[in-house]
Amino acid sequence: MKLSVCRMTLSTDLLRLQMKWVVSVAVALPLLSIFICMFLSFIYHFDSVLWTHCNVPNFLPSISTVIGNYKPQKYIWRMGVALHITPRLLFATVYYNYYGDMKHVVETKRKGFVLCNRVGYVSHICEIFCLLGLTCVSSTEDFGIHRNCFTGFGICSFLNMFLSCVLSHWPRLSKSQMECCSAKKKLYIFLANVTSFALVMYLYWRHNAYCEPYVYSFFAMFEYAVIMTNMAFHSIAIDDFGKKYIMLLEDGR
């Protein structure tokens, strides 16, 4: 199964965008939004963003507090993610077709390759919509929905990155130097993401169990690391598609 790209009938080529710029802007939007939200939170809500129910000292607020509890931070974050979502859906489809058209896959293992590609595509799409859900519904508005979307985002993100690493390292008769480099980057960033996520879960449990000073801040630090490594993983699309273009083509060209 291959996802087709629609062609529009135009009198001339109206759009020509190099993928590396599209990827760079898409990755920069949520990162820039987080930094702006953090800056505004420290300037205008310093004491309240560091407060927790344990009432112990902290030096770093969690992402949920920074992006979801105050205005205009919540609007800045929602706008950044809304603009980020559309190119991410494009990347998911491009990667699905990229792996689907991949040459030199060992024929005896091709069925497993196709299955991993399809599951990876579904998990990629689910990850994007879970991100949209946890962005639109903050923890203060509906904690249950926010928590479920965050959990779904973590699971789908893990599955998507894991399967992307599997597909990149799949036995093939030949690989280019760029493909080998991309596969190594994906593996290293995936391991950093998994380690950060495990530490997030441990530190959140420890904070609630013992209410120790600064533990919540370390939880927040690795929460940011999860987001950063996730964005870094998706930025590898620059290596995979950086020299390719998104174009609106005249019919028949």
GROMACS .gro file of C-alpha atoms in nm:
model
  253
    1MET     CA    1   0.000   0.000   0.000
    2LYS     CA    2   0.139   0.337  -0.100
    3LEU     CA    3  -0.007   0.673  -0.004
    4SER     CA    4  -0.044   0.879  -0.317
    5VAL     CA    5   0.031   1.250  -0.343
    6CYS     CA    6  -0.236   1.455  -0.519
    7ARG     CA    7  -0.137   1.670  -0.814
    8MET     CA    8  -0.303   2.005  -0.877
    9THR     CA    9  -0.355   2.135  -1.230
   10LEU     CA   10  -0.174   2.467  -1.246
   11SER     CA   11  -0.057   2.684  -1.531
   12THR     CA   12   0.289   2.703  -1.375
   13ASP     CA   13   0.484   2.585  -1.073
   14LEU     CA   14   0.362   2.805  -0.788
   15LEU     CA   15   0.549   2.645  -0.498
   16ARG     CA   16   0.895   2.497  -0.451
   17LEU     CA   17   1.018   2.438  -0.095
   18GLN     CA   18   1.333   2.251   0.001
   19MET     CA   19   1.257   1.988   0.265
   20LYS     CA   20   1.542   2.090   0.495
   21TRP     CA   21   1.381   2.431   0.548
   22VAL     CA   22   1.036   2.282   0.606
   23VAL     CA   23   1.179   2.038   0.862
   24SER     CA   24   1.385   2.309   1.032
   25VAL     CA   25   1.085   2.541   1.073
   26ALA     CA   26   0.856   2.258   1.187
   27VAL     CA   27   1.103   2.147   1.456
   28ALA     CA   28   1.183   2.504   1.564
   29LEU     CA   29   0.819   2.603   1.626
   30PRO     CA   30   0.751   2.399   1.944
   31LEU     CA   31   1.105   2.453   2.077
   32LEU     CA   32   1.082   2.829   2.033
   33SER     CA   33   0.734   2.826   2.189
   34ILE     CA   34   0.864   2.642   2.499
   35PHE     CA   35   1.154   2.886   2.546
   36ILE     CA   36   0.921   3.188   2.514
   37CYS     CA   37   0.673   3.034   2.758
   38MET     CA   38   0.950   2.955   3.007
   39PHE     CA   39   1.091   3.307   2.982
   40LEU     CA   40   0.750   3.468   3.042
   41SER     CA   41   0.675   3.230   3.328
   42PHE     CA   42   1.000   3.317   3.506
   43ILE     CA   43   0.944   3.688   3.453
   44TYR     CA   44   0.578   3.712   3.558
   45HIS     CA   45   0.497   3.394   3.760
   46PHE     CA   46   0.827   3.289   3.915
   47ASP     CA   47   0.699   3.176   4.255
   48SER     CA   48   0.379   3.010   4.138
   49VAL     CA   49   0.537   2.803   3.856
   50LEU     CA   50   0.785   2.652   4.104
   51TRP     CA   51   0.523   2.564   4.365
   52THR     CA   52   0.409   2.204   4.414
   53HIS     CA   53   0.180   2.036   4.667
   54CYS     CA   54   0.490   1.925   4.862
   55ASN     CA   55   0.582   2.291   4.925
   56VAL     CA   56   0.956   2.225   4.889
   57PRO     CA   57   1.224   2.435   4.708
   58ASN     CA   58   1.255   2.396   4.328
   59PHE     CA   59   1.451   2.570   4.053
   60LEU     CA   60   1.276   2.453   3.734
   61PRO     CA   61   0.904   2.433   3.648
   62SER     CA   62   0.745   2.143   3.461
   63ILE     CA   63   0.642   2.175   3.097
   64SER     CA   64   0.273   2.139   3.187
   65THR     CA   65   0.295   2.436   3.424
   66VAL     CA   66   0.487   2.653   3.180
   67ILE     CA   67   0.264   2.594   2.877
   68GLY     CA   68  -0.079   2.532   3.026
   69ASN     CA   69  -0.146   2.739   3.336
   70TYR     CA   70  -0.099   3.102   3.238
   71LYS     CA   71  -0.177   3.352   2.964
   72PRO     CA   72  -0.038   3.429   2.711
   73GLN     CA   73   0.189   3.122   2.748
   74LYS     CA   74  -0.087   2.871   2.678
   75TYR     CA   75  -0.185   3.056   2.358
   76ILE     CA   76   0.176   3.081   2.239
   77TRP     CA   77   0.224   2.706   2.290
   78ARG     CA   78  -0.103   2.616   2.119
   79MET     CA   79  -0.022   2.833   1.817
   80GLY     CA   80   0.328   2.682   1.792
   81VAL     CA   81   0.198   2.325   1.802
   82ALA     CA   82  -0.090   2.402   1.563
   83LEU     CA   83   0.161   2.528   1.305
   84HIS     CA   84   0.386   2.229   1.379
   85ILE     CA   85   0.115   1.964   1.323
   86THR     CA   86   0.058   2.002   0.947
   87PRO     CA   87   0.421   1.947   0.834
   88ARG     CA   88   0.449   1.660   1.085
   89LEU     CA   89   0.157   1.484   0.913
   90LEU     CA   90   0.341   1.540   0.585
   91PHE     CA   91   0.662   1.389   0.729
   92ALA     CA   92   0.473   1.080   0.847
   93THR     CA   93   0.342   1.017   0.494
   94VAL     CA   94   0.677   1.092   0.333
   95TYR     CA   95   0.855   0.848   0.565
   96TYR     CA   96   0.593   0.580   0.497
   97ASN     CA   97   0.652   0.610   0.122
   98TYR     CA   98   1.029   0.642   0.174
   99TYR     CA   99   1.051   0.310   0.356
  100GLY     CA  100   0.792   0.153   0.124
  101ASP     CA  101   1.007   0.233  -0.180
  102MET     CA  102   1.334   0.134  -0.015
  103LYS     CA  103   1.546  -0.083  -0.243
  104HIS     CA  104   1.772  -0.374  -0.162
  105VAL     CA  105   1.567  -0.507   0.133
  106VAL     CA  106   1.639  -0.876   0.182
  107GLU     CA  107   1.344  -1.041   0.003
  108THR     CA  108   1.291  -1.318   0.261
  109LYS     CA  109   1.236  -1.055   0.530
  110ARG     CA  110   1.030  -0.808   0.325
  111LYS     CA  111   0.691  -0.902   0.481
  112GLY     CA  112   0.819  -0.810   0.828
  113PHE     CA  113   0.962  -0.488   0.687
  114VAL     CA  114   0.625  -0.390   0.536
  115LEU     CA  115   0.443  -0.468   0.861
  116CYS     CA  116   0.685  -0.258   1.067
  117ASN     CA  117   0.646   0.027   0.820
  118ARG     CA  118   0.265   0.022   0.849
  119VAL     CA  119   0.265   0.000   1.229
  120GLY     CA  120   0.524   0.277   1.242
  121TYR     CA  121   0.308   0.500   1.023
  122VAL     CA  122   0.000   0.448   1.242
  123SER     CA  123   0.200   0.515   1.560
  124HIS     CA  124   0.346   0.830   1.402
  125ILE     CA  125  -0.002   0.964   1.324
  126CYS     CA  126  -0.130   0.873   1.673
  127GLU     CA  127   0.170   1.047   1.830
  128ILE     CA  128   0.087   1.367   1.643
  129PHE     CA  129  -0.279   1.368   1.749
  130CYS     CA  130  -0.190   1.285   2.111
  131LEU     CA  131   0.043   1.587   2.105
  132LEU     CA  132  -0.246   1.794   1.973
  133GLY     CA  133  -0.474   1.661   2.248
  134LEU     CA  134  -0.239   1.732   2.539
  135THR     CA  135  -0.178   2.078   2.392
  136CYS     CA  136  -0.544   2.174   2.353
  137VAL     CA  137  -0.647   2.037   2.695
  138SER     CA  138  -0.419   2.153   2.977
  139SER     CA  139  -0.374   1.966   3.304
  140THR     CA  140  -0.574   2.232   3.490
  141GLU     CA  141  -0.867   2.215   3.248
  142ASP     CA  142  -0.908   1.834   3.248
  143PHE     CA  143  -0.629   1.639   3.413
  144GLY     CA  144  -0.764   1.300   3.299
  145ILE     CA  145  -0.767   1.387   2.928
  146HIS     CA  146  -0.430   1.562   2.953
  147ARG     CA  147  -0.276   1.264   3.134
  148ASN     CA  148  -0.417   1.013   2.883
  149CYS     CA  149  -0.294   1.216   2.588
  150PHE     CA  150   0.050   1.250   2.745
  151THR     CA  151   0.061   0.875   2.808
  152GLY     CA  152  -0.051   0.806   2.451
  153PHE     CA  153   0.209   1.050   2.321
  154GLY     CA  154   0.484   0.873   2.517
  155ILE     CA  155   0.382   0.525   2.400
  156CYS     CA  156   0.329   0.620   2.035
  157SER     CA  157   0.647   0.827   2.027
  158PHE     CA  158   0.844   0.532   2.166
  159LEU     CA  159   0.689   0.291   1.915
  160ASN     CA  160   0.742   0.527   1.622
  161MET     CA  161   1.108   0.593   1.705
  162PHE     CA  162   1.176   0.226   1.782
  163LEU     CA  163   1.028   0.107   1.452
  164SER     CA  164   1.204   0.383   1.262
  165CYS     CA  165   1.534   0.255   1.409
  166VAL     CA  166   1.437  -0.102   1.317
  167LEU     CA  167   1.355  -0.004   0.958
  168SER     CA  168   1.676   0.201   0.926
  169HIS     CA  169   1.887  -0.093   1.048
  170TRP     CA  170   1.693  -0.358   0.853
  171PRO     CA  171   1.915  -0.605   0.661
  172ARG     CA  172   1.971  -0.476   0.308
  173LEU     CA  173   2.202  -0.570   0.024
  174SER     CA  174   2.349  -0.219   0.021
  175LYS     CA  175   2.325   0.111   0.210
  176SER     CA  176   2.458   0.456   0.130
  177GLN     CA  177   2.690   0.635   0.371
  178MET     CA  178   2.414   0.890   0.442
  179GLU     CA  179   2.168   0.611   0.529
  180CYS     CA  180   2.418   0.453   0.770
  181CYS     CA  181   2.485   0.788   0.937
  182SER     CA  182   2.111   0.859   0.969
  183ALA     CA  183   2.049   0.515   1.120
  184LYS     CA  184   2.320   0.568   1.385
  185LYS     CA  185   2.181   0.911   1.480
  186LYS     CA  186   1.831   0.768   1.517
  187LEU     CA  187   1.953   0.491   1.745
  188TYR     CA  188   2.156   0.722   1.973
  189ILE     CA  189   1.876   0.978   2.005
  190PHE     CA  190   1.618   0.705   2.062
  191LEU     CA  191   1.825   0.563   2.349
  192ALA     CA  192   1.862   0.912   2.500
  193ASN     CA  193   1.485   0.962   2.472
  194VAL     CA  194   1.403   0.630   2.639
  195THR     CA  195   1.650   0.698   2.921
  196SER     CA  196   1.502   1.045   2.978
  197PHE     CA  197   1.146   0.908   2.981
  198ALA     CA  198   1.240   0.639   3.234
  199LEU     CA  199   1.396   0.903   3.460
  200VAL     CA  200   1.085   1.120   3.425
  201MET     CA  201   0.866   0.837   3.555
  202TYR     CA  202   1.106   0.753   3.840
  203LEU     CA  203   1.152   1.113   3.954
  204TYR     CA  204   0.776   1.184   3.939
  205TRP     CA  205   0.714   0.882   4.163
  206ARG     CA  206   0.993   0.985   4.400
  207HIS     CA  207   0.864   1.342   4.422
  208ASN     CA  208   0.514   1.228   4.517
  209ALA     CA  209   0.640   0.956   4.753
  210TYR     CA  210   0.903   1.152   4.949
  211CYS     CA  211   0.849   1.526   4.875
  212GLU     CA  212   1.225   1.592   4.864
  213PRO     CA  213   1.365   1.934   4.768
  214TYR     CA  214   1.453   1.983   4.400
  215VAL     CA  215   1.339   1.636   4.291
  216TYR     CA  216   1.047   1.788   4.099
  217SER     CA  217   1.291   2.019   3.921
  218PHE     CA  218   1.501   1.723   3.810
  219PHE     CA  219   1.178   1.558   3.694
  220ALA     CA  220   1.106   1.873   3.489
  221MET     CA  221   1.461   1.874   3.352
  222PHE     CA  222   1.426   1.526   3.207
  223GLU     CA  223   1.075   1.612   3.090
  224TYR     CA  224   1.234   1.882   2.875
  225ALA     CA  225   1.496   1.627   2.765
  226VAL     CA  226   1.217   1.399   2.639
  227ILE     CA  227   1.080   1.683   2.425
  228MET     CA  228   1.424   1.788   2.299
  229THR     CA  229   1.527   1.436   2.201
  230ASN     CA  230   1.189   1.382   2.032
  231MET     CA  231   1.239   1.695   1.822
  232ALA     CA  232   1.603   1.599   1.754
  233PHE     CA  233   1.487   1.259   1.628
  234HIS     CA  234   1.241   1.415   1.385
  235SER     CA  235   1.501   1.668   1.270
  236ILE     CA  236   1.697   1.376   1.119
  237ALA     CA  237   1.453   1.410   0.829
  238ILE     CA  238   1.696   1.682   0.716
  239ASP     CA  239   1.954   1.408   0.655
  240ASP     CA  240   1.700   1.178   0.487
  241PHE     CA  241   1.518   1.435   0.268
  242GLY     CA  242   1.720   1.758   0.297
  243LYS     CA  243   1.798   1.782  -0.074
  244LYS     CA  244   1.444   1.699  -0.186
  245TYR     CA  245   1.168   1.950  -0.262
  246ILE     CA  246   0.798   1.994  -0.198
  247MET     CA  247   0.639   2.124  -0.517
  248LEU     CA  248   0.304   2.205  -0.674
  249LEU     CA  249   0.338   2.070  -1.029
  250GLU     CA  250   0.164   2.151  -1.351
  251ASP     CA  251  -0.049   1.853  -1.459
  252GLY     CA  252   0.148   1.595  -1.658
  253ARG     CA  253   0.492   1.706  -1.538
   0.00000   0.00000   0.00000
